[in-house]
Structures are given as C-alpha cells and as structure tokens.
Amino acid sequence: MGEKKLHIAMYPWLAMSHLNAFLQLSNKLAERGHKISFLLPTKTQAKFEPFNLHKHLINFVPVAVPCVDGLPPGTETTADVPYPLHSLVMTAMDLTEAAIEAILSDLKPDFVLYDFTHWLPPLAHKLGIKAIIYCTVSSATIGYLVSPERKLREKILTQADLLKPPPSFPSSMIKLRVHEARGLAAATVKQFWPYCDYLGSQFGKPVILAGPVLPEPPRSVLEAKWDKLLGGFKAKSLIYCTFGSECTMKMDQFQELLLGFELTGLPFLAALKPPMGCETIESALPEGLEERVKGRGFVHGGLGSTAVDPQSSFCWVFCDPLRIVFVIGGYDD
C-alpha cells in the first residue's frame, strides 16, 4: 500500500531565514509527493520562487501584511526594517489571524506548520486541522532558555539565571561565566537526543528530529555583477560569511569580524545586516577598511546565503546551520 499523500500548510515567522527554512522543508516533503500550501507575503513571493523546486506541488498563497503604526508602508518581513521595528512586524503578523482563518478554512489542509503565531493552534483546532510547531533552533537552546521550569511568565531571565540550566536539564560539561551568559548559540546533532527527551517531558508533546534540512544546490543564475565579481577568484579561494536575517550584531562585533577577515589576507565576501544603531553598512565599516581591502574584500547588506553557489569560489561558509526540531503541538489533542 502506498504512503498517504498529505496536504500541509506552512505559515512561518516573517523573517527571511525562517521563510527559507520552511521552504527547504517544503521541498523535502514535496519530494515525497505531499502537497504544500505556503503562506507568505505577496511581494516576498518573487524572492522565493527560484527556490521552489516542486512548483506542481508547492503553491505560494499570498498573505497581505496589514499596515501598523510605526512600520514603513509596504513592510512585509523583518528584512525590510531595522531591528528595533521587528516587534511591529509581529504585531502586523498577529493582525493576519482573520485572513489566515479564511485561507485555512478554504484550503482544508491535514496539518499546518508554524513557529511564532501563538494564536494558530486554537484556530486550527476549530477548523479540524492539526497544528505543528516547527522550530528552527536547536532542542538544547529551547530547553535551556524557555523550558517551563524557567517560569518565564512569572519573571524575566537575568544573566545570573542563565549561568545555571533549569533543574532537570540534562547534565552538561558546559559551564557559563557571566560574560558568556549574554549570548548563546547552539546546533542540534544526534548526540542532543537527551535534550529532545527533556523538551518532550517539559512541554508534554512528542518531539521529532527533522534535520538538518539542507537546500539543494542553487539552480538560478547569478546577477551579472556577482557573477563577474566571483568569477575573478579561483575556486574555493574566497571566504564567504553570512548570518540569518535575524542576526544584527553590535558595532564592535561587526567591526571585529571584518578586521579579522582583513588580517587573513584572503579575499572575502561578507553578507551582513547593518549593526545596531546604524542605517547602512557603509557607515559601520572600520575606518580605512574599504581602501585597505579594495579588490579583495566586499561587504554587502542585501545578499542572502541561498543566492550563491558555495562550491564556486568559496573555501568555507558561515551560515545558519538549521539543525531543526519538530515539536508536535496541537491545541488540546
């Protein structure tokens, strides 16, 4: 008997890295013959069309992002605005609830996958649809930071709180100092299964590992300017650095990263967002850097990590690892 083919709806957080992660999962599911209805902002669709590898099974469903006081007209994703305005993008996304209900009522999918829209599970339950949280960060990170044992509804985490894991968190050799507790980064690998068990017990939901869900090699043609630039370097000779669309560094981190690339003496391409407090990449560059690395160092604010072929000129890549965890989270099922 053949595998039952499912109809799955996707409604990720309106950030490019989240949209990309959901689309890569959609491609993998479509490979197995499942139908995907991918809900995303109207104008943003064009940016993801080249990465839809199964157009006969993955259908982009347009969602109009409402206007919100404080957001520039036409804002659709966090990539359109500086970091301080990201919370207003969430406000706008929350205002799509009625539209999403109408869309799901019409589509009648078997499942809907989401991440930040807290109101989607009860809405899906009302429509007889299973809701699944698709987390694009690691199980260890979620368990360490937002476990119910942290009692986040009662207090705000301090740096001192982050020095210690939650009481029943799996044992670890990692010990944090105060300065290290200001930022955490992690990725899920097979050895992280105890953290998945911990998450399941804390949230009372099944947890399924789904990743990494790696993208296929790019099929689209590079813009002429990037093709010319990258074509001037030998294969695997250029350092390529990019982070997720949600990553906005502090000024000192941004400048230290670029100064480090300068010290390598190697050609590099850094696709970064302007650091906190800066409107443009140019205004944040270390003094004199542009002249010192002219012809071999390039810093750009608009190139995504899926827009280039990492096998062409690059010797190594920094990017979101997207070791992904499924957390099944129906309303009260």
mmCIF file of N, CA and C in Angstrom, residues 271-333:
data_model
loop_
_atom_site.group_PDB
_atom_site.id
_atom_site.type_symbol
_atom_site.label_atom_id
_atom_site.label_comp_id
_atom_site.label_asym_id
_atom_site.label_seq_id
_atom_site.Cartn_x
_atom_site.Cartn_y
_atom_site.Cartn_z
ATOM 1 N N ALA A 271 28.123 39.031 3.708
ATOM 2 C CA ALA A 271 26.743 39.480 3.503
ATOM 3 C C ALA A 271 26.108 39.644 4.872
ATOM 4 N N LEU A 272 26.056 40.870 5.358
ATOM 5 C CA LEU A 272 25.648 41.144 6.731
ATOM 6 C C LEU A 272 24.599 42.247 6.786
ATOM 7 N N LYS A 273 23.871 42.282 7.899
ATOM 8 C CA LYS A 273 22.966 43.392 8.139
ATOM 9 C C LYS A 273 23.748 44.512 8.818
ATOM 10 N N PRO A 274 23.346 45.765 8.645
ATOM 11 C CA PRO A 274 23.993 46.844 9.390
ATOM 12 C C PRO A 274 23.907 46.563 10.888
ATOM 13 N N PRO A 275 24.952 46.876 11.643
ATOM 14 C CA PRO A 275 24.916 46.610 13.080
ATOM 15 C C PRO A 275 23.941 47.534 13.798
ATOM 16 N N MET A 276 23.698 47.224 15.050
ATOM 17 C CA MET A 276 22.767 48.015 15.853
ATOM 18 C C MET A 276 23.182 49.481 15.862
ATOM 19 N N GLY A 277 22.221 50.353 15.648
ATOM 20 C CA GLY A 277 22.477 51.783 15.680
ATOM 21 C C GLY A 277 22.918 52.370 14.360
ATOM 22 N N CYS A 278 23.040 51.538 13.325
ATOM 23 C CA CYS A 278 23.473 52.027 12.011
ATOM 24 C C CYS A 278 22.411 51.745 10.958
ATOM 25 N N GLU A 279 22.229 52.690 10.060
ATOM 26 C CA GLU A 279 21.247 52.522 8.996
ATOM 27 C C GLU A 279 21.832 51.806 7.783
ATOM 28 N N THR A 280 23.145 51.979 7.561
ATOM 29 C CA THR A 280 23.775 51.400 6.373
ATOM 30 C C THR A 280 25.051 50.653 6.737
ATOM 31 N N ILE A 281 25.449 49.746 5.856
ATOM 32 C CA ILE A 281 26.713 49.031 6.013
ATOM 33 C C ILE A 281 27.883 50.001 5.939
ATOM 34 N N GLU A 282 27.813 50.933 4.987
ATOM 35 C CA GLU A 282 28.932 51.855 4.747
ATOM 36 C C GLU A 282 29.277 52.671 5.988
ATOM 37 N N SER A 283 28.256 53.093 6.723
ATOM 38 C CA SER A 283 28.500 53.931 7.901
ATOM 39 C C SER A 283 29.109 53.151 9.061
ATOM 40 N N ALA A 284 29.077 51.820 8.981
ATOM 41 C CA ALA A 284 29.566 50.997 10.085
ATOM 42 C C ALA A 284 30.947 50.401 9.833
ATOM 43 N N LEU A 285 31.475 50.557 8.624
ATOM 44 C CA LEU A 285 32.765 49.948 8.309
ATOM 45 C C LEU A 285 33.887 50.548 9.152
ATOM 46 N N PRO A 286 34.852 49.727 9.594
ATOM 47 C CA PRO A 286 36.014 50.266 10.299
ATOM 48 C C PRO A 286 36.723 51.307 9.434
ATOM 49 N N GLU A 287 37.266 52.314 10.067
ATOM 50 C CA GLU A 287 37.906 53.404 9.335
ATOM 51 C C GLU A 287 39.039 52.878 8.449
ATOM 52 N N GLY A 288 38.978 53.236 7.184
ATOM 53 C CA GLY A 288 40.036 52.866 6.249
ATOM 54 C C GLY A 288 39.945 51.454 5.689
ATOM 55 N N LEU A 289 38.993 50.654 6.166
ATOM 56 C CA LEU A 289 38.924 49.256 5.728
ATOM 57 C C LEU A 289 38.655 49.139 4.231
ATOM 58 N N GLU A 290 37.741 49.953 3.739
ATOM 59 C CA GLU A 290 37.330 49.844 2.342
ATOM 60 C C GLU A 290 38.523 50.002 1.402
ATOM 61 N N GLU A 291 39.403 50.945 1.706
ATOM 62 C CA GLU A 291 40.580 51.166 0.862
ATOM 63 C C GLU A 291 41.599 50.040 1.026
ATOM 64 N N ARG A 292 41.759 49.566 2.265
ATOM 65 C CA ARG A 292 42.791 48.555 2.533
ATOM 66 C C ARG A 292 42.474 47.209 1.880
ATOM 67 N N VAL A 293 41.184 46.894 1.729
ATOM 68 C CA VAL A 293 40.815 45.581 1.168
ATOM 69 C C VAL A 293 40.232 45.719 -0.236
ATOM 70 N N LYS A 294 40.413 46.870 -0.842
ATOM 71 C CA LYS A 294 39.843 47.122 -2.165
ATOM 72 C C LYS A 294 40.287 46.053 -3.162
ATOM 73 N N GLY A 295 39.316 45.495 -3.861
ATOM 74 C CA GLY A 295 39.614 44.474 -4.855
ATOM 75 C C GLY A 295 39.592 43.058 -4.331
ATOM 76 N N ARG A 296 39.651 42.886 -2.995
ATOM 77 C CA ARG A 296 39.617 41.523 -2.449
ATOM 78 C C ARG A 296 38.597 41.344 -1.326
ATOM 79 N N GLY A 297 38.131 42.439 -0.745
ATOM 80 C CA GLY A 297 37.166 42.338 0.345
ATOM 81 C C GLY A 297 35.890 43.078 0.009
ATOM 82 N N PHE A 298 34.743 42.418 0.210
ATOM 83 C CA PHE A 298 33.454 43.001 -0.166
ATOM 84 C C PHE A 298 32.455 42.781 0.965
ATOM 85 N N VAL A 299 31.782 43.853 1.359
ATOM 86 C CA VAL A 299 30.764 43.776 2.404
ATOM 87 C C VAL A 299 29.462 44.270 1.804
ATOM 88 N N HIS A 300 28.442 43.434 1.878
ATOM 89 C CA HIS A 300 27.171 43.755 1.223
ATOM 90 C C HIS A 300 26.020 43.497 2.181
ATOM 91 N N GLY A 301 25.008 44.332 2.103
ATOM 92 C CA GLY A 301 23.885 44.221 3.033
ATOM 93 C C GLY A 301 22.659 43.549 2.483
ATOM 94 N N GLY A 302 22.680 43.042 1.251
ATOM 95 C CA GLY A 302 21.445 42.509 0.696
ATOM 96 C C GLY A 302 21.526 41.130 0.102
ATOM 97 N N LEU A 303 22.680 40.464 0.175
ATOM 98 C CA LEU A 303 22.850 39.166 -0.470
ATOM 99 C C LEU A 303 22.545 38.054 0.503
ATOM 100 N N GLY A 304 21.570 37.211 0.196
ATOM 101 C CA GLY A 304 21.200 36.105 1.071
ATOM 102 C C GLY A 304 22.095 34.905 0.857
ATOM 103 N N SER A 305 22.108 34.008 1.854
ATOM 104 C CA SER A 305 23.004 32.857 1.793
ATOM 105 C C SER A 305 22.591 31.848 0.744
ATOM 106 N N THR A 306 21.360 31.917 0.215
ATOM 107 C CA THR A 306 20.926 30.970 -0.807
ATOM 108 C C THR A 306 21.113 31.527 -2.208
ATOM 109 N N ALA A 307 21.685 32.719 -2.323
ATOM 110 C CA ALA A 307 21.769 33.370 -3.631
ATOM 111 C C ALA A 307 23.028 33.023 -4.398
ATOM 112 N N VAL A 308 23.942 32.284 -3.777
ATOM 113 C CA VAL A 308 25.197 31.977 -4.437
ATOM 114 C C VAL A 308 25.504 30.494 -4.310
ATOM 115 N N ASP A 309 26.375 30.021 -5.167
ATOM 116 C CA ASP A 309 26.790 28.627 -5.136
ATOM 117 C C ASP A 309 28.046 28.507 -4.293
ATOM 118 N N PRO A 310 27.968 27.868 -3.103
ATOM 119 C CA PRO A 310 29.128 27.810 -2.217
ATOM 120 C C PRO A 310 30.263 26.953 -2.760
ATOM 121 N N GLN A 311 30.052 26.250 -3.874
ATOM 122 C CA GLN A 311 31.127 25.440 -4.438
ATOM 123 C C GLN A 311 31.956 26.210 -5.456
ATOM 124 N N SER A 312 31.526 27.418 -5.826
ATOM 125 C CA SER A 312 32.206 28.113 -6.909
ATOM 126 C C SER A 312 33.533 28.712 -6.469
ATOM 127 N N SER A 313 33.500 29.786 -5.699
ATOM 128 C CA SER A 313 34.739 30.467 -5.333
ATOM 129 C C SER A 313 35.074 30.337 -3.855
ATOM 130 N N PHE A 314 34.169 29.753 -3.064
ATOM 131 C CA PHE A 314 34.318 29.849 -1.621
ATOM 132 C C PHE A 314 35.116 28.705 -1.031
ATOM 133 N N CYS A 315 35.881 29.016 0.021
ATOM 134 C CA CYS A 315 36.614 27.957 0.698
ATOM 135 C C CYS A 315 35.912 27.519 1.973
ATOM 136 N N TRP A 316 35.121 28.373 2.593
ATOM 137 C CA TRP A 316 34.278 27.959 3.709
ATOM 138 C C TRP A 316 33.165 28.953 3.919
ATOM 139 N N VAL A 317 32.153 28.508 4.612
ATOM 140 C CA VAL A 317 30.918 29.274 4.700
ATOM 141 C C VAL A 317 30.459 29.374 6.143
ATOM 142 N N PHE A 318 30.058 30.557 6.567
ATOM 143 C CA PHE A 318 29.359 30.736 7.831
ATOM 144 C C PHE A 318 27.886 30.925 7.502
ATOM 145 N N CYS A 319 27.021 30.151 8.080
ATOM 146 C CA CYS A 319 25.598 30.357 7.814
ATOM 147 C C CYS A 319 24.778 29.711 8.914
ATOM 148 N N ASP A 320 23.459 29.912 8.881
ATOM 149 C CA ASP A 320 22.582 29.252 9.832
ATOM 150 C C ASP A 320 22.638 27.749 9.604
ATOM 151 N N PRO A 321 22.989 26.943 10.617
ATOM 152 C CA PRO A 321 23.068 25.505 10.413
ATOM 153 C C PRO A 321 21.702 24.863 10.253
ATOM 154 N N LEU A 322 20.672 25.459 10.820
ATOM 155 C CA LEU A 322 19.313 24.944 10.693
ATOM 156 C C LEU A 322 19.207 23.469 11.061
ATOM 157 N N ARG A 323 19.832 23.092 12.182
ATOM 158 C CA ARG A 323 19.577 21.765 12.741
ATOM 159 C C ARG A 323 18.217 21.862 13.400
ATOM 160 N N ILE A 324 17.246 21.179 12.851
ATOM 161 C CA ILE A 324 15.862 21.547 13.120
ATOM 162 C C ILE A 324 15.144 20.510 13.959
ATOM 163 N N VAL A 325 14.273 20.974 14.794
ATOM 164 C CA VAL A 325 13.486 20.118 15.665
ATOM 165 C C VAL A 325 12.012 20.303 15.371
ATOM 166 N N PHE A 326 11.305 19.204 15.245
ATOM 167 C CA PHE A 326 9.847 19.249 15.196
ATOM 168 C C PHE A 326 9.329 19.160 16.622
ATOM 169 N N VAL A 327 8.436 20.016 16.991
ATOM 170 C CA VAL A 327 7.716 19.867 18.246
ATOM 171 C C VAL A 327 6.246 19.794 17.897
ATOM 172 N N ILE A 328 5.642 18.626 18.040
ATOM 173 C CA ILE A 328 4.237 18.480 17.708
ATOM 174 C C ILE A 328 3.424 19.179 18.780
ATOM 175 N N GLY A 329 2.589 20.121 18.386
ATOM 176 C CA GLY A 329 1.864 20.909 19.374
ATOM 177 C C GLY A 329 0.457 21.211 18.963
ATOM 178 N N GLY A 330 -0.412 20.237 18.977
ATOM 179 C CA GLY A 330 -1.821 20.505 18.721
ATOM 180 C C GLY A 330 -2.421 21.309 19.847
ATOM 181 N N TYR A 331 -3.644 21.750 19.681
ATOM 182 C CA TYR A 331 -4.266 22.625 20.673
ATOM 183 C C TYR A 331 -4.504 21.855 21.965
ATOM 184 N N ASP A 332 -5.400 20.881 21.941
ATOM 185 C CA ASP A 332 -5.558 20.039 23.119
ATOM 186 C C ASP A 332 -5.710 18.582 22.689
ATOM 187 N N ASP A 333 -5.075 18.258 21.543
ATOM 188 C CA ASP A 333 -5.122 16.885 21.026
ATOM 189 C C ASP A 333 -4.019 16.061 21.678
#
